[in-house]
Amino acid sequence: MRRTLLFAIIIALSTPLAASPEPEVLPGLTALREGRFREARVWFDRVAAQAPEAPEGPFFQGFHLWWVLLDPPPDEADVRLAMEALFREAARRAGSLEKSTDRRTRERGHVLAGAALLLEAQSSAERGQQWHAAGLARRGHRLLTRAIESNPDAADALFALGAYDYYADNLPMLIKGLRWLLAIPGGDEERGIARLERAADQSRLFGTESLMLLAHIFSGGFEEDHRRALDYSARALTRHPASPLIALAQADLLFDLGRFSEATSRAREAMQRLDQLDPSHAAEVQRFAEYRIALCSLAAHDPIASLARAESALERFPPDRPEEAARWMRLLVASAIDTGRIDAARAWLDRLPIDPKLRDRLDRRLAAARGDGAAAPRAAALTLFAAGRAEEALEALEALHRRYPLDVRLRYDLGRVLQHLDRTAEAEEHLRAAAGSDEPELSGWALLRLGWAHDARGDREAARAWYERSLDVKKFRFSAAARDRLGHEVRRPPEG
């Protein structure tokens, strides 16, 4: 399960309803937010059976299929067509509510029909039916606009239109150029964010989902403000402290910010909540939490712990999809190289269902790393440091540095340990050497630590200059951490 998938699962819960839905769907929505998907499906099936003319039944039945398609099954094409049929039926039923003399009922019809049409449009576009999708999008947008025109305080409709406004304004330029031909309504990024903010504060049903969509928006792509994204996710987790999905989404954000200990804590919290999940989903969520913890250990320079965690998780929850297997295999290879345990990763190459070309590339990486005599003793020293035995770790690393004076990884790890021990001048000598490395992770983190050294002394201007340099390091995975330190005075030292 990728980070984007986690956000997509939570964002997918955002489909809007009117302020007073008929029939009752709140228990099903609560189950979805907390990852109890089977329970939610049973609830919505009951809604469909008990209210055969209401649009909510087919709408949420289709919604479940939409969630299934976030992690496409083998019969994806059939599932997609079934989902679109359910959304069409929901829109048809919701359309009949427009004739009601009750304003709130008409609003309910506009919002449900508009949401169903937009979701069907999204799926239709995925199948390459752009003209048909454009027609659906126009109709859906028109209905949602009517809901706002009749009731400017319709927060659930504001949520839907806010999402439309934001993404429609951030389409690729080629698609924007074709908008006039397709006659798709334009978007407005600022208005979209404002509408989502208002929905987050005022929507009784979908305030949480508005928060998670805002967190997704600001976590990368068009916007780059992880601190703001983290605040949104924290508010959502406060509302639903039992949700392992929201906890894992927040762990992702903390990881991007280089706050590995906090990210690990959130992943562990998510695992503690797994007993409420359906068994069919608990294993997948558990595997993702284990992956996050193992990756945090590797990023925090504790490769022995990372490799042990990864192997244990894979023995219990082996992935059956090539994409997920590839993600685990890359982690295993990186951990094995850093620990000098090449054969440990090599054994998994034949056990996981990965693409043959990727297998060959990873095999070559492992073969090239066999001659690294510093890897195993360096990993042992880093384990000492992770256990709080900094003086012993320093002694081991200094001995290795005398044997391998050109090993830039040793220079960086010496800098980390010396900085921890407040031996600033010695630390900076090693960190400056590592900052010139052609390895993006070493160079990026060394620059962040050099910046932190100035921040700790109160020289904010000099610190910012180092942070700006780290942003210039191409392919540095933790640019969000650099950007965060550049924009905010962070009181903690880097963890990477």
mmCIF file of C-alpha atoms in Angstrom, residues 95-430:
data_model
loop_
_atom_site.group_PDB
_atom_site.id
_atom_site.type_symbol
_atom_site.label_atom_id
_atom_site.label_comp_id
_atom_site.label_asym_id
_atom_site.label_seq_id
_atom_site.Cartn_x
_atom_site.Cartn_y
_atom_site.Cartn_z
ATOM 1 C CA GLY A 95 -32.686 13.475 -9.791
ATOM 2 C CA SER A 96 -36.233 12.654 -8.746
ATOM 3 C CA LEU A 97 -35.681 14.608 -5.511
ATOM 4 C CA GLU A 98 -35.421 17.850 -7.506
ATOM 5 C CA LYS A 99 -39.219 17.853 -7.830
ATOM 6 C CA SER A 100 -39.716 18.012 -4.076
ATOM 7 C CA THR A 101 -41.290 21.102 -2.569
ATOM 8 C CA ASP A 102 -38.918 20.790 0.406
ATOM 9 C CA ARG A 103 -35.736 22.832 -0.077
ATOM 10 C CA ARG A 104 -33.536 20.491 1.940
ATOM 11 C CA THR A 105 -34.720 17.481 -0.049
ATOM 12 C CA ARG A 106 -33.946 19.266 -3.307
ATOM 13 C CA GLU A 107 -30.508 20.143 -1.969
ATOM 14 C CA ARG A 108 -29.944 16.517 -1.040
ATOM 15 C CA GLY A 109 -30.822 15.494 -4.577
ATOM 16 C CA HIS A 110 -28.494 18.076 -6.134
ATOM 17 C CA VAL A 111 -25.540 17.068 -3.968
ATOM 18 C CA LEU A 112 -25.989 13.314 -4.336
ATOM 19 C CA ALA A 113 -26.602 13.468 -8.073
ATOM 20 C CA GLY A 114 -23.719 15.884 -8.612
ATOM 21 C CA ALA A 115 -21.301 13.721 -6.626
ATOM 22 C CA ALA A 116 -22.403 10.540 -8.393
ATOM 23 C CA LEU A 117 -21.949 12.144 -11.803
ATOM 24 C CA LEU A 118 -18.478 13.423 -10.953
ATOM 25 C CA LEU A 119 -17.387 10.015 -9.683
ATOM 26 C CA GLU A 120 -18.749 8.329 -12.785
ATOM 27 C CA ALA A 121 -16.949 10.947 -14.883
ATOM 28 C CA GLN A 122 -13.676 10.157 -13.149
ATOM 29 C CA SER A 123 -14.065 6.451 -13.863
ATOM 30 C CA SER A 124 -15.180 7.040 -17.438
ATOM 31 C CA ALA A 125 -12.094 9.165 -18.082
ATOM 32 C CA GLU A 126 -9.928 6.356 -16.698
ATOM 33 C CA ARG A 127 -11.420 4.110 -19.397
ATOM 34 C CA GLY A 128 -10.490 6.641 -22.079
ATOM 35 C CA GLN A 129 -14.039 7.950 -22.592
ATOM 36 C CA GLN A 130 -13.099 11.634 -22.333
ATOM 37 C CA TRP A 131 -16.080 13.061 -24.222
ATOM 38 C CA HIS A 132 -18.548 11.098 -22.130
ATOM 39 C CA ALA A 133 -16.649 12.041 -18.961
ATOM 40 C CA ALA A 134 -16.768 15.724 -19.931
ATOM 41 C CA GLY A 135 -20.539 15.580 -20.242
ATOM 42 C CA LEU A 136 -20.890 13.929 -16.850
ATOM 43 C CA ALA A 137 -18.555 16.476 -15.255
ATOM 44 C CA ARG A 138 -20.554 19.395 -16.664
ATOM 45 C CA ARG A 139 -23.820 17.982 -15.312
ATOM 46 C CA GLY A 140 -22.315 17.156 -11.919
ATOM 47 C CA HIS A 141 -20.761 20.586 -11.530
ATOM 48 C CA ARG A 142 -24.035 22.263 -12.509
ATOM 49 C CA LEU A 143 -26.010 20.336 -9.892
ATOM 50 C CA LEU A 144 -23.519 21.050 -7.121
ATOM 51 C CA THR A 145 -23.552 24.724 -8.064
ATOM 52 C CA ARG A 146 -27.348 24.723 -7.760
ATOM 53 C CA ALA A 147 -27.025 23.296 -4.249
ATOM 54 C CA ILE A 148 -24.766 26.214 -3.271
ATOM 55 C CA GLU A 149 -26.980 28.782 -4.971
ATOM 56 C CA SER A 150 -30.028 27.556 -3.078
ATOM 57 C CA ASN A 151 -28.145 27.249 0.204
ATOM 58 C CA PRO A 152 -24.791 29.080 0.506
ATOM 59 C CA ASP A 153 -24.256 27.292 3.833
ATOM 60 C CA ALA A 154 -24.403 23.783 2.321
ATOM 61 C CA ALA A 155 -21.020 22.730 3.668
ATOM 62 C CA ASP A 156 -21.118 19.237 2.141
ATOM 63 C CA ALA A 157 -21.653 20.689 -1.319
ATOM 64 C CA LEU A 158 -18.876 23.192 -0.597
ATOM 65 C CA PHE A 159 -16.583 20.257 0.002
ATOM 66 C CA ALA A 160 -17.374 18.696 -3.373
ATOM 67 C CA LEU A 161 -17.065 21.959 -5.263
ATOM 68 C CA GLY A 162 -13.880 22.851 -3.400
ATOM 69 C CA ALA A 163 -12.271 19.614 -4.533
ATOM 70 C CA TYR A 164 -13.457 20.247 -8.095
ATOM 71 C CA ASP A 165 -12.221 23.857 -8.077
ATOM 72 C CA TYR A 166 -8.785 22.926 -6.838
ATOM 73 C CA TYR A 167 -8.098 20.031 -9.175
ATOM 74 C CA ALA A 168 -9.723 21.640 -12.212
ATOM 75 C CA ASP A 169 -7.389 24.617 -11.768
ATOM 76 C CA ASN A 170 -4.360 22.322 -11.556
ATOM 77 C CA LEU A 171 -4.939 20.176 -14.616
ATOM 78 C CA PRO A 172 -1.982 19.715 -16.978
ATOM 79 C CA MET A 173 -1.717 22.581 -19.447
ATOM 80 C CA LEU A 174 -2.572 20.353 -22.403
ATOM 81 C CA ILE A 175 -5.890 19.428 -20.815
ATOM 82 C CA LYS A 176 -6.521 23.046 -19.831
ATOM 83 C CA GLY A 177 -6.069 23.968 -23.460
ATOM 84 C CA LEU A 178 -8.753 21.482 -24.450
ATOM 85 C CA ARG A 179 -11.219 22.690 -21.807
ATOM 86 C CA TRP A 180 -12.951 25.057 -24.199
ATOM 87 C CA LEU A 181 -13.466 22.183 -26.632
ATOM 88 C CA LEU A 182 -14.882 19.885 -23.952
ATOM 89 C CA ALA A 183 -16.840 22.744 -22.342
ATOM 90 C CA ILE A 184 -15.720 21.684 -18.854
ATOM 91 C CA PRO A 185 -16.211 24.378 -16.164
ATOM 92 C CA GLY A 186 -12.971 25.988 -15.054
ATOM 93 C CA GLY A 187 -11.564 25.789 -11.541
ATOM 94 C CA ASP A 188 -10.137 28.238 -9.045
ATOM 95 C CA GLU A 189 -7.373 27.060 -6.718
ATOM 96 C CA GLU A 190 -7.822 29.712 -4.025
ATOM 97 C CA ARG A 191 -11.584 29.296 -4.014
ATOM 98 C CA GLY A 192 -11.165 25.527 -3.848
ATOM 99 C CA ILE A 193 -8.900 25.715 -0.794
ATOM 100 C CA ALA A 194 -11.251 28.209 0.881
ATOM 101 C CA ARG A 195 -14.252 25.960 0.269
ATOM 102 C CA LEU A 196 -12.423 22.935 1.648
ATOM 103 C CA GLU A 197 -11.369 24.937 4.713
ATOM 104 C CA ARG A 198 -14.957 25.966 5.317
ATOM 105 C CA ALA A 199 -16.192 22.406 4.848
ATOM 106 C CA ALA A 200 -13.557 21.178 7.300
ATOM 107 C CA ASP A 201 -14.913 23.567 9.918
ATOM 108 C CA GLN A 202 -18.643 23.349 9.190
ATOM 109 C CA SER A 203 -19.525 20.067 7.539
ATOM 110 C CA ARG A 204 -21.130 17.786 10.091
ATOM 111 C CA LEU A 205 -20.657 14.749 7.870
ATOM 112 C CA PHE A 206 -17.438 15.420 5.995
ATOM 113 C CA GLY A 207 -15.269 17.757 8.011
ATOM 114 C CA THR A 208 -12.754 14.971 8.606
ATOM 115 C CA GLU A 209 -12.525 14.088 4.942
ATOM 116 C CA SER A 210 -12.044 17.743 4.066
ATOM 117 C CA LEU A 211 -9.108 17.844 6.453
ATOM 118 C CA MET A 212 -7.538 14.775 4.873
ATOM 119 C CA LEU A 213 -7.973 16.105 1.362
ATOM 120 C CA LEU A 214 -6.297 19.349 2.424
ATOM 121 C CA ALA A 215 -3.469 17.309 3.972
ATOM 122 C CA HIS A 216 -3.085 15.441 0.691
ATOM 123 C CA ILE A 217 -3.036 18.660 -1.317
ATOM 124 C CA PHE A 218 -0.345 20.296 0.814
ATOM 125 C CA SER A 219 1.832 17.199 1.143
ATOM 126 C CA GLY A 220 3.282 17.533 -2.333
ATOM 127 C CA GLY A 221 2.525 17.887 -5.986
ATOM 128 C CA PHE A 222 0.974 21.304 -6.588
ATOM 129 C CA GLU A 223 1.571 22.592 -3.036
ATOM 130 C CA GLU A 224 4.616 22.124 -0.808
ATOM 131 C CA ASP A 225 3.816 22.773 2.835
ATOM 132 C CA HIS A 226 4.183 19.620 4.905
ATOM 133 C CA ARG A 227 3.842 21.548 8.155
ATOM 134 C CA ARG A 228 0.385 22.696 7.084
ATOM 135 C CA ALA A 229 -0.473 19.191 5.855
ATOM 136 C CA LEU A 230 0.613 17.757 9.196
ATOM 137 C CA ASP A 231 -1.652 20.178 11.049
ATOM 138 C CA TYR A 232 -4.650 19.067 8.980
ATOM 139 C CA SER A 233 -3.934 15.391 9.600
ATOM 140 C CA ALA A 234 -3.441 16.012 13.325
ATOM 141 C CA ARG A 235 -6.877 17.629 13.493
ATOM 142 C CA ALA A 236 -8.370 14.640 11.696
ATOM 143 C CA LEU A 237 -6.670 12.193 14.046
ATOM 144 C CA THR A 238 -8.008 14.132 17.027
ATOM 145 C CA ARG A 239 -11.518 13.653 15.648
ATOM 146 C CA HIS A 240 -10.993 9.942 14.971
ATOM 147 C CA PRO A 241 -8.293 8.652 17.326
ATOM 148 C CA ALA A 242 -9.263 5.037 16.598
ATOM 149 C CA SER A 243 -8.492 5.245 12.877
ATOM 150 C CA PRO A 244 -5.356 3.331 11.819
ATOM 151 C CA LEU A 245 -5.625 4.825 8.337
ATOM 152 C CA ILE A 246 -5.361 8.414 9.531
ATOM 153 C CA ALA A 247 -2.520 7.458 11.892
ATOM 154 C CA LEU A 248 -0.592 5.910 8.996
ATOM 155 C CA ALA A 249 -1.253 8.912 6.771
ATOM 156 C CA GLN A 250 0.219 11.107 9.471
ATOM 157 C CA ALA A 251 3.192 8.745 9.783
ATOM 158 C CA ASP A 252 3.846 9.332 6.083
ATOM 159 C CA LEU A 253 3.950 13.089 6.579
ATOM 160 C CA LEU A 254 6.231 12.815 9.597
ATOM 161 C CA PHE A 255 8.556 10.561 7.596
ATOM 162 C CA ASP A 256 8.792 13.119 4.788
ATOM 163 C CA LEU A 257 9.711 15.752 7.371
ATOM 164 C CA GLY A 258 12.520 13.529 8.659
ATOM 165 C CA ARG A 259 10.816 13.067 12.018
ATOM 166 C CA PHE A 260 11.422 9.332 12.093
ATOM 167 C CA SER A 261 10.846 8.642 15.778
ATOM 168 C CA GLU A 262 7.408 10.280 15.624
ATOM 169 C CA ALA A 263 6.580 8.498 12.369
ATOM 170 C CA THR A 264 7.483 5.186 13.993
ATOM 171 C CA SER A 265 5.270 5.989 16.972
ATOM 172 C CA ARG A 266 2.308 6.732 14.704
ATOM 173 C CA ALA A 267 2.849 3.480 12.798
ATOM 174 C CA ARG A 268 2.955 1.552 16.073
ATOM 175 C CA GLU A 269 -0.250 3.262 17.196
ATOM 176 C CA ALA A 270 -1.892 2.185 13.958
ATOM 177 C CA MET A 271 -0.890 -1.430 14.609
ATOM 178 C CA GLN A 272 -2.424 -1.227 18.067
ATOM 179 C CA ARG A 273 -5.757 -0.369 16.437
ATOM 180 C CA LEU A 274 -5.741 -3.223 13.949
ATOM 181 C CA ASP A 275 -7.987 -5.478 16.028
ATOM 182 C CA GLN A 276 -10.963 -3.391 14.884
ATOM 183 C CA LEU A 277 -10.218 -3.927 11.198
ATOM 184 C CA ASP A 278 -11.704 -6.593 8.978
ATOM 185 C CA PRO A 279 -9.263 -9.513 8.674
ATOM 186 C CA SER A 280 -9.127 -9.052 4.910
ATOM 187 C CA HIS A 281 -7.674 -5.560 5.366
ATOM 188 C CA ALA A 282 -5.820 -5.898 8.679
ATOM 189 C CA ALA A 283 -2.908 -7.812 7.134
ATOM 190 C CA GLU A 284 -2.391 -5.181 4.445
ATOM 191 C CA VAL A 285 -2.472 -2.314 6.928
ATOM 192 C CA GLN A 286 -0.158 -4.246 9.262
ATOM 193 C CA ARG A 287 2.289 -4.818 6.420
ATOM 194 C CA PHE A 288 2.294 -1.138 5.516
ATOM 195 C CA ALA A 289 2.881 -0.131 9.162
ATOM 196 C CA GLU A 290 5.771 -2.589 9.358
ATOM 197 C CA TYR A 291 7.184 -1.175 6.132
ATOM 198 C CA ARG A 292 7.004 2.365 7.490
ATOM 199 C CA ILE A 293 8.827 1.349 10.690
ATOM 200 C CA ALA A 294 11.531 -0.526 8.771
ATOM 201 C CA LEU A 295 12.016 2.398 6.396
ATOM 202 C CA CYS A 296 12.264 4.813 9.332
ATOM 203 C CA SER A 297 15.030 2.648 10.835
ATOM 204 C CA LEU A 298 16.942 2.662 7.562
ATOM 205 C CA ALA A 299 16.537 6.429 7.084
ATOM 206 C CA ALA A 300 17.715 6.993 10.673
ATOM 207 C CA HIS A 301 20.881 4.969 9.918
ATOM 208 C CA ASP A 302 20.033 1.798 11.806
ATOM 209 C CA PRO A 303 20.160 -0.740 8.947
ATOM 210 C CA ILE A 304 20.390 -3.824 11.163
ATOM 211 C CA ALA A 305 17.049 -2.976 12.792
ATOM 212 C CA SER A 306 15.593 -2.179 9.362
ATOM 213 C CA LEU A 307 16.623 -5.506 7.849
ATOM 214 C CA ALA A 308 15.386 -7.504 10.845
ATOM 215 C CA ARG A 309 12.017 -5.733 10.780
ATOM 216 C CA ALA A 310 11.608 -6.221 7.047
ATOM 217 C CA GLU A 311 12.426 -9.928 7.097
ATOM 218 C CA SER A 312 10.108 -10.572 10.042
ATOM 219 C CA ALA A 313 7.237 -8.703 8.385
ATOM 220 C CA LEU A 314 7.671 -10.498 5.078
ATOM 221 C CA GLU A 315 7.648 -13.896 6.751
ATOM 222 C CA ARG A 316 4.292 -13.064 8.349
ATOM 223 C CA PHE A 317 2.690 -10.978 5.600
ATOM 224 C CA PRO A 318 4.273 -11.766 2.216
ATOM 225 C CA PRO A 319 3.013 -9.373 -0.497
ATOM 226 C CA ASP A 320 1.283 -10.946 -3.485
ATOM 227 C CA ARG A 321 1.320 -7.916 -5.807
ATOM 228 C CA PRO A 322 4.415 -7.087 -7.873
ATOM 229 C CA GLU A 323 4.294 -3.370 -7.086
ATOM 230 C CA GLU A 324 4.303 -3.903 -3.338
ATOM 231 C CA ALA A 325 6.852 -6.703 -3.591
ATOM 232 C CA ALA A 326 9.168 -4.365 -5.511
ATOM 233 C CA ARG A 327 8.890 -1.734 -2.780
ATOM 234 C CA TRP A 328 9.823 -4.261 -0.110
ATOM 235 C CA MET A 329 12.649 -5.668 -2.215
ATOM 236 C CA ARG A 330 14.242 -2.248 -2.671
ATOM 237 C CA LEU A 331 14.123 -1.761 1.089
ATOM 238 C CA LEU A 332 15.663 -5.178 1.681
ATOM 239 C CA VAL A 333 18.471 -4.542 -0.788
ATOM 240 C CA ALA A 334 19.320 -1.148 0.703
ATOM 241 C CA SER A 335 19.306 -2.558 4.246
ATOM 242 C CA ALA A 336 21.350 -5.602 3.240
ATOM 243 C CA ILE A 337 23.990 -3.468 1.514
ATOM 244 C CA ASP A 338 24.285 -1.194 4.549
ATOM 245 C CA THR A 339 24.661 -4.171 6.893
ATOM 246 C CA GLY A 340 26.946 -6.211 4.650
ATOM 247 C CA ARG A 341 24.443 -9.076 4.655
ATOM 248 C CA ILE A 342 24.183 -9.429 0.900
ATOM 249 C CA ASP A 343 22.917 -13.009 0.980
ATOM 250 C CA ALA A 344 19.996 -12.058 3.225
ATOM 251 C CA ALA A 345 18.512 -9.895 0.483
ATOM 252 C CA ARG A 346 19.621 -12.223 -2.298
ATOM 253 C CA ALA A 347 17.461 -15.013 -0.830
ATOM 254 C CA TRP A 348 14.352 -12.847 -1.138
ATOM 255 C CA LEU A 349 14.891 -12.077 -4.815
ATOM 256 C CA ASP A 350 13.510 -15.487 -5.731
ATOM 257 C CA ARG A 351 10.771 -15.467 -3.106
ATOM 258 C CA LEU A 352 8.951 -12.230 -3.943
ATOM 259 C CA PRO A 353 6.887 -11.744 -7.130
ATOM 260 C CA ILE A 354 8.942 -8.969 -8.698
ATOM 261 C CA ASP A 355 9.543 -8.091 -12.332
ATOM 262 C CA PRO A 356 12.488 -10.024 -13.841
ATOM 263 C CA LYS A 357 14.157 -6.818 -15.067
ATOM 264 C CA LEU A 358 13.998 -5.299 -11.593
ATOM 265 C CA ARG A 359 15.313 -8.547 -10.138
ATOM 266 C CA ASP A 360 18.339 -8.375 -12.423
ATOM 267 C CA ARG A 361 19.053 -4.753 -11.509
ATOM 268 C CA LEU A 362 18.844 -5.436 -7.795
ATOM 269 C CA ASP A 363 20.969 -8.561 -8.165
ATOM 270 C CA ARG A 364 23.680 -6.492 -9.845
ATOM 271 C CA ARG A 365 23.544 -3.941 -7.018
ATOM 272 C CA LEU A 366 24.006 -6.670 -4.463
ATOM 273 C CA ALA A 367 26.899 -8.197 -6.387
ATOM 274 C CA ALA A 368 28.654 -4.826 -6.630
ATOM 275 C CA ALA A 369 28.348 -4.294 -2.863
ATOM 276 C CA ARG A 370 29.988 -7.569 -1.807
ATOM 277 C CA GLY A 371 33.416 -5.988 -1.516
ATOM 278 C CA ASP A 372 32.419 -3.372 1.093
ATOM 279 C CA GLY A 373 34.405 -4.502 4.128
ATOM 280 C CA ALA A 374 33.292 -1.524 6.203
ATOM 281 C CA ALA A 375 29.568 -2.247 5.928
ATOM 282 C CA ALA A 376 29.095 -4.860 8.659
ATOM 283 C CA PRO A 377 31.244 -3.203 11.386
ATOM 284 C CA ARG A 378 29.782 0.217 10.494
ATOM 285 C CA ALA A 379 26.249 -1.154 10.893
ATOM 286 C CA ALA A 380 27.192 -2.649 14.266
ATOM 287 C CA ALA A 381 28.510 0.728 15.419
ATOM 288 C CA LEU A 382 25.303 2.435 14.292
ATOM 289 C CA THR A 383 23.287 -0.077 16.309
ATOM 290 C CA LEU A 384 25.297 0.960 19.378
ATOM 291 C CA PHE A 385 24.497 4.594 18.665
ATOM 292 C CA ALA A 386 20.777 3.838 18.213
ATOM 293 C CA ALA A 387 20.858 2.088 21.608
ATOM 294 C CA GLY A 388 22.230 5.216 23.289
ATOM 295 C CA ARG A 389 25.829 4.010 23.513
ATOM 296 C CA ALA A 390 27.326 6.960 21.650
ATOM 297 C CA GLU A 391 30.849 6.794 23.092
ATOM 298 C CA GLU A 392 31.208 3.138 22.101
ATOM 299 C CA ALA A 393 29.816 3.884 18.667
ATOM 300 C CA LEU A 394 32.307 6.723 18.209
ATOM 301 C CA GLU A 395 35.242 4.517 19.174
ATOM 302 C CA ALA A 396 34.186 1.862 16.649
ATOM 303 C CA LEU A 397 33.615 4.407 13.874
ATOM 304 C CA GLU A 398 36.962 6.116 14.469
ATOM 305 C CA ALA A 399 38.727 2.768 14.215
ATOM 306 C CA LEU A 400 36.946 2.072 10.935
ATOM 307 C CA HIS A 401 37.798 5.544 9.625
ATOM 308 C CA ARG A 402 41.479 4.846 10.170
ATOM 309 C CA ARG A 403 41.118 1.726 8.029
ATOM 310 C CA TYR A 404 38.867 3.326 5.396
ATOM 311 C CA PRO A 405 39.802 7.045 5.321
ATOM 312 C CA LEU A 406 38.045 7.652 1.985
ATOM 313 C CA ASP A 407 34.693 6.151 2.997
ATOM 314 C CA VAL A 408 32.336 9.138 2.901
ATOM 315 C CA ARG A 409 29.592 7.247 4.728
ATOM 316 C CA LEU A 410 31.918 6.811 7.675
ATOM 317 C CA ARG A 411 32.649 10.531 7.587
ATOM 318 C CA TYR A 412 28.948 11.305 7.765
ATOM 319 C CA ASP A 413 28.268 8.890 10.612
ATOM 320 C CA LEU A 414 31.236 10.254 12.533
ATOM 321 C CA GLY A 415 29.747 13.704 12.071
ATOM 322 C CA ARG A 416 26.377 12.519 13.394
ATOM 323 C CA VAL A 417 27.841 10.951 16.534
ATOM 324 C CA LEU A 418 30.231 13.825 17.234
ATOM 325 C CA GLN A 419 27.422 16.345 16.823
ATOM 326 C CA HIS A 420 25.333 14.343 19.297
ATOM 327 C CA LEU A 421 28.243 14.494 21.765
ATOM 328 C CA ASP A 422 28.539 18.306 21.287
ATOM 329 C CA ARG A 423 32.008 17.995 19.753
ATOM 330 C CA THR A 424 30.986 20.606 17.216
ATOM 331 C CA ALA A 425 34.240 21.477 15.464
ATOM 332 C CA GLU A 426 35.163 17.821 14.850
ATOM 333 C CA ALA A 427 31.623 17.052 13.698
ATOM 334 C CA GLU A 428 31.599 19.871 11.162
ATOM 335 C CA GLU A 429 34.863 18.715 9.601
ATOM 336 C CA HIS A 430 33.340 15.316 8.817
#
